[in-house]
XYZ file of C-alpha atoms in Angstrom:
225
model
C -10.116 -4.618 1.503
C -14.218 -4.252 0.957
C -16.450 -1.531 3.352
C -19.163 -3.812 2.216
C -20.407 -6.644 4.783
C -19.339 -9.659 4.410
C -22.592 -10.986 3.099
C -22.941 -8.552 0.544
C -19.257 -8.084 -0.542
C -18.564 -9.697 -4.133
C -14.856 -8.589 -4.201
C -12.100 -6.888 -2.389
C -10.774 -6.170 -5.489
C -13.260 -5.795 -8.527
C -16.443 -5.669 -7.533
C -16.829 -8.235 -10.460
C -19.886 -10.484 -11.230
C -17.752 -12.872 -12.238
C -19.084 -13.385 -15.554
C -22.377 -15.042 -14.274
C -24.274 -11.725 -14.176
C -25.485 -9.566 -11.667
C -28.752 -11.285 -10.986
C -26.936 -14.450 -10.606
C -24.903 -12.647 -7.994
C -27.691 -11.368 -6.166
C -29.237 -14.826 -6.294
C -26.599 -16.213 -4.795
C -26.890 -13.682 -1.850
C -30.182 -14.196 -1.380
C -29.759 -17.720 -0.830
C -26.759 -17.141 1.760
C -29.191 -14.875 3.729
C -32.299 -17.399 3.602
C -29.782 -20.569 4.883
C -28.893 -18.104 8.213
C -32.231 -16.853 8.509
C -33.764 -20.351 8.480
C -31.003 -21.566 11.355
C -31.972 -18.520 13.760
C -35.749 -18.334 13.018
C -38.215 -19.121 15.592
C -41.407 -18.756 13.118
C -43.964 -21.210 13.071
C -47.329 -22.259 11.481
C -48.214 -20.715 8.336
C -44.835 -18.252 8.281
C -43.061 -21.442 8.157
C -45.321 -23.224 5.388
C -45.645 -20.199 3.516
C -41.792 -19.654 3.287
C -41.144 -23.536 2.660
C -43.465 -22.994 -0.494
C -42.110 -20.497 -1.968
C -38.401 -22.168 -1.583
C -39.663 -25.192 -3.593
C -40.891 -22.606 -6.034
C -37.759 -20.933 -6.369
C -35.695 -24.482 -6.482
C -37.847 -25.385 -9.591
C -36.891 -22.381 -11.108
C -33.173 -22.449 -10.848
C -33.505 -26.394 -11.363
C -34.791 -25.997 -14.697
C -31.244 -25.211 -16.630
C -27.707 -26.262 -14.865
C -24.269 -25.456 -16.085
C -22.389 -28.425 -17.472
C -18.596 -29.161 -17.437
C -15.514 -27.903 -15.015
C -17.893 -24.732 -14.788
C -19.899 -26.515 -12.576
C -17.554 -28.034 -10.372
C -16.096 -24.233 -9.830
C -13.108 -24.510 -11.785
C -12.454 -21.277 -12.973
C -8.866 -21.208 -14.170
C -5.539 -23.555 -15.107
C -3.501 -24.450 -11.713
C -0.402 -24.791 -13.758
C -0.766 -22.005 -16.113
C -1.962 -19.540 -13.376
C -4.755 -17.123 -13.070
C -5.042 -13.448 -15.020
C -5.667 -12.076 -11.616
C -4.443 -11.935 -7.824
C -8.031 -11.269 -6.685
C -8.594 -14.718 -4.944
C -12.524 -13.399 -4.755
C -12.412 -13.434 -8.496
C -10.753 -16.771 -9.252
C -12.191 -19.014 -6.912
C -16.559 -17.436 -7.928
C -17.727 -20.913 -7.174
C -15.512 -22.152 -3.864
C -17.343 -23.154 -0.941
C -15.622 -20.933 1.104
C -14.940 -17.389 -0.586
C -16.864 -18.133 -3.520
C -19.543 -15.100 -3.922
C -21.630 -17.196 -6.508
C -21.919 -20.371 -4.289
C -24.488 -19.842 -1.364
C -22.981 -22.248 0.969
C -19.648 -19.753 1.415
C -19.676 -18.208 4.516
C -18.581 -14.358 4.686
C -14.974 -14.764 4.561
C -13.003 -12.454 2.389
C -9.271 -12.572 1.053
C -6.835 -10.123 -0.978
C -3.062 -10.382 -1.890
C -0.367 -9.034 0.113
C 3.182 -9.526 -1.645
C 3.398 -13.354 -1.731
C 0.942 -13.707 1.429
C -2.814 -13.451 1.848
C -4.542 -12.125 4.158
C -8.383 -11.928 5.040
C -11.111 -11.460 7.498
C -14.493 -13.331 8.694
C -17.123 -12.681 10.520
C -19.510 -15.538 11.263
C -22.975 -15.871 11.655
C -24.739 -18.822 13.819
C -25.442 -21.029 10.500
C -21.353 -21.493 11.412
C -21.748 -22.412 15.216
C -20.070 -25.299 16.874
C -19.860 -24.469 20.761
C -22.533 -21.805 22.096
C -21.303 -18.292 20.596
C -18.197 -20.242 18.982
C -17.155 -21.065 15.271
C -17.367 -24.682 14.901
C -14.149 -26.052 14.247
C -14.627 -27.727 11.253
C -15.335 -24.502 9.717
C -12.026 -22.803 10.898
C -10.133 -25.862 9.450
C -11.988 -25.374 5.955
C -11.058 -21.981 6.085
C -7.584 -22.543 6.699
C -7.350 -25.131 4.032
C -8.734 -22.227 1.456
C -6.498 -19.649 3.031
C -3.005 -21.942 2.879
C -3.921 -23.165 -0.660
C -4.374 -19.543 -2.069
C -1.234 -18.459 -0.711
C 0.059 -21.613 -3.484
C -2.020 -20.124 -6.327
C -1.555 -16.757 -6.140
C 2.625 -17.374 -6.311
C 1.634 -19.377 -9.560
C 2.317 -22.855 -7.564
C -1.232 -24.375 -7.198
C -1.286 -27.653 -5.673
C -3.958 -30.302 -3.697
C -3.626 -30.181 0.015
C -1.571 -33.164 1.101
C -1.938 -32.710 5.056
C -3.516 -30.044 6.881
C -2.223 -29.366 10.965
C -4.882 -26.770 12.720
C -4.326 -26.205 16.546
C -6.900 -24.597 18.154
C -5.297 -22.040 20.488
C -8.537 -20.337 22.067
C -11.955 -19.993 20.929
C -12.730 -18.513 17.912
C -16.006 -16.229 18.583
C -19.007 -15.995 16.328
C -20.122 -12.287 15.100
C -16.858 -11.183 15.828
C -14.153 -9.352 13.089
C -11.480 -12.371 12.783
C -8.439 -11.391 10.644
C -6.576 -14.072 8.703
C -3.214 -14.574 7.479
C -1.488 -17.415 5.460
C 2.185 -16.902 3.982
C 4.486 -19.531 1.734
C 6.807 -21.836 4.587
C 9.346 -23.326 2.033
C 9.081 -26.109 -0.629
C 10.358 -29.709 -1.449
C 10.266 -31.285 -4.796
C 6.652 -30.923 -5.389
C 5.548 -30.308 -1.618
C 4.492 -27.092 -1.045
C 4.257 -25.590 2.537
C 2.424 -22.691 4.163
C 1.709 -21.700 7.661
C -1.517 -19.341 8.520
C -3.412 -17.777 11.624
C -6.124 -16.623 12.711
C -6.622 -13.084 15.041
C -9.517 -12.073 17.265
C -8.914 -8.742 19.013
C -5.085 -9.325 18.878
C -5.202 -12.836 20.116
C -4.247 -16.252 17.885
C -7.091 -18.346 18.095
C -5.816 -21.412 15.681
C -2.755 -21.771 13.686
C -2.185 -24.300 10.333
C 0.387 -25.622 8.705
C -0.246 -27.262 5.266
C 1.609 -29.480 3.118
C 0.300 -29.277 -0.667
C 1.442 -31.295 -3.741
C 1.961 -29.618 -7.153
C -0.792 -30.053 -9.575
C -0.424 -32.975 -11.752
C -1.467 -32.076 -15.304
C -2.833 -35.680 -16.095
C -5.399 -35.895 -12.943
C -6.802 -32.752 -13.827
C -7.180 -33.996 -17.714
C -8.990 -37.206 -15.817
C -11.474 -35.252 -13.738
C -15.263 -35.803 -15.454
C -16.334 -32.954 -17.191
C -20.070 -33.191 -15.706
C-alpha cells in the first residue's frame, strides 16, 4: 500500500505513469487539486478573475490535441482476455473512480489480496453530501468500481447488472475509510460480489452486486471515437 497522500499516489504497486508520461500524470494531479481548491475557496474579486483566466488558458492548451478510439474512453485492456497486471490502479488509469490520469477521480486507492480487492479513501469537501459527510452517490460509485474490479482481477470481467448499497452509518469526509470486496458466487453469466466500507472499525456501508459477463460482440460494437 502506498505511503504517499492519496492525491499524489499514482499506484499502490508500480508507481507507473500508465504509458502517458510523467507530465500527463502531473497534469491530472494538478487539475484534481484545482477542483478541490475551487470547491472550498473563499477568494473573491481579482484573485478569482486571474484564476479563471489562467484556467481558460490551460483549457485551450490541452484541448488542442485529443485522443482517439478506446484510449479516449478509458479502455486499457480486454475484459475477456484479462490484463497483464493485477494492479487495478494500472489497468484502469482513466477510470473516473481510481484513474490517476482522470482529474475527476476521487482520492481512492485499490490493491489486490488473493481473490479480494482492498482499498482506502480519504475524501475532501468536493465529494461532500451532508455537512462533513461523503455524498451517498459517491459511495455508490466507489462500490460499483470496487466490486467490478473483483471480477476483473479474478479474470471474470463483466458489466454491472444491479447494485444494492445499504448505508448503515454516515461515512465521514477527511478521514481514512477502509474498503474491501470479495467474490460471492456465480450462476451462468451472472457474477455475485459483496463489499463493505469501514471507518474506525465500524461498517458504514455495504454493497451487493450482480454483474454480467462481458459480451464480445457488445465490446466490438462500441464506437471507436
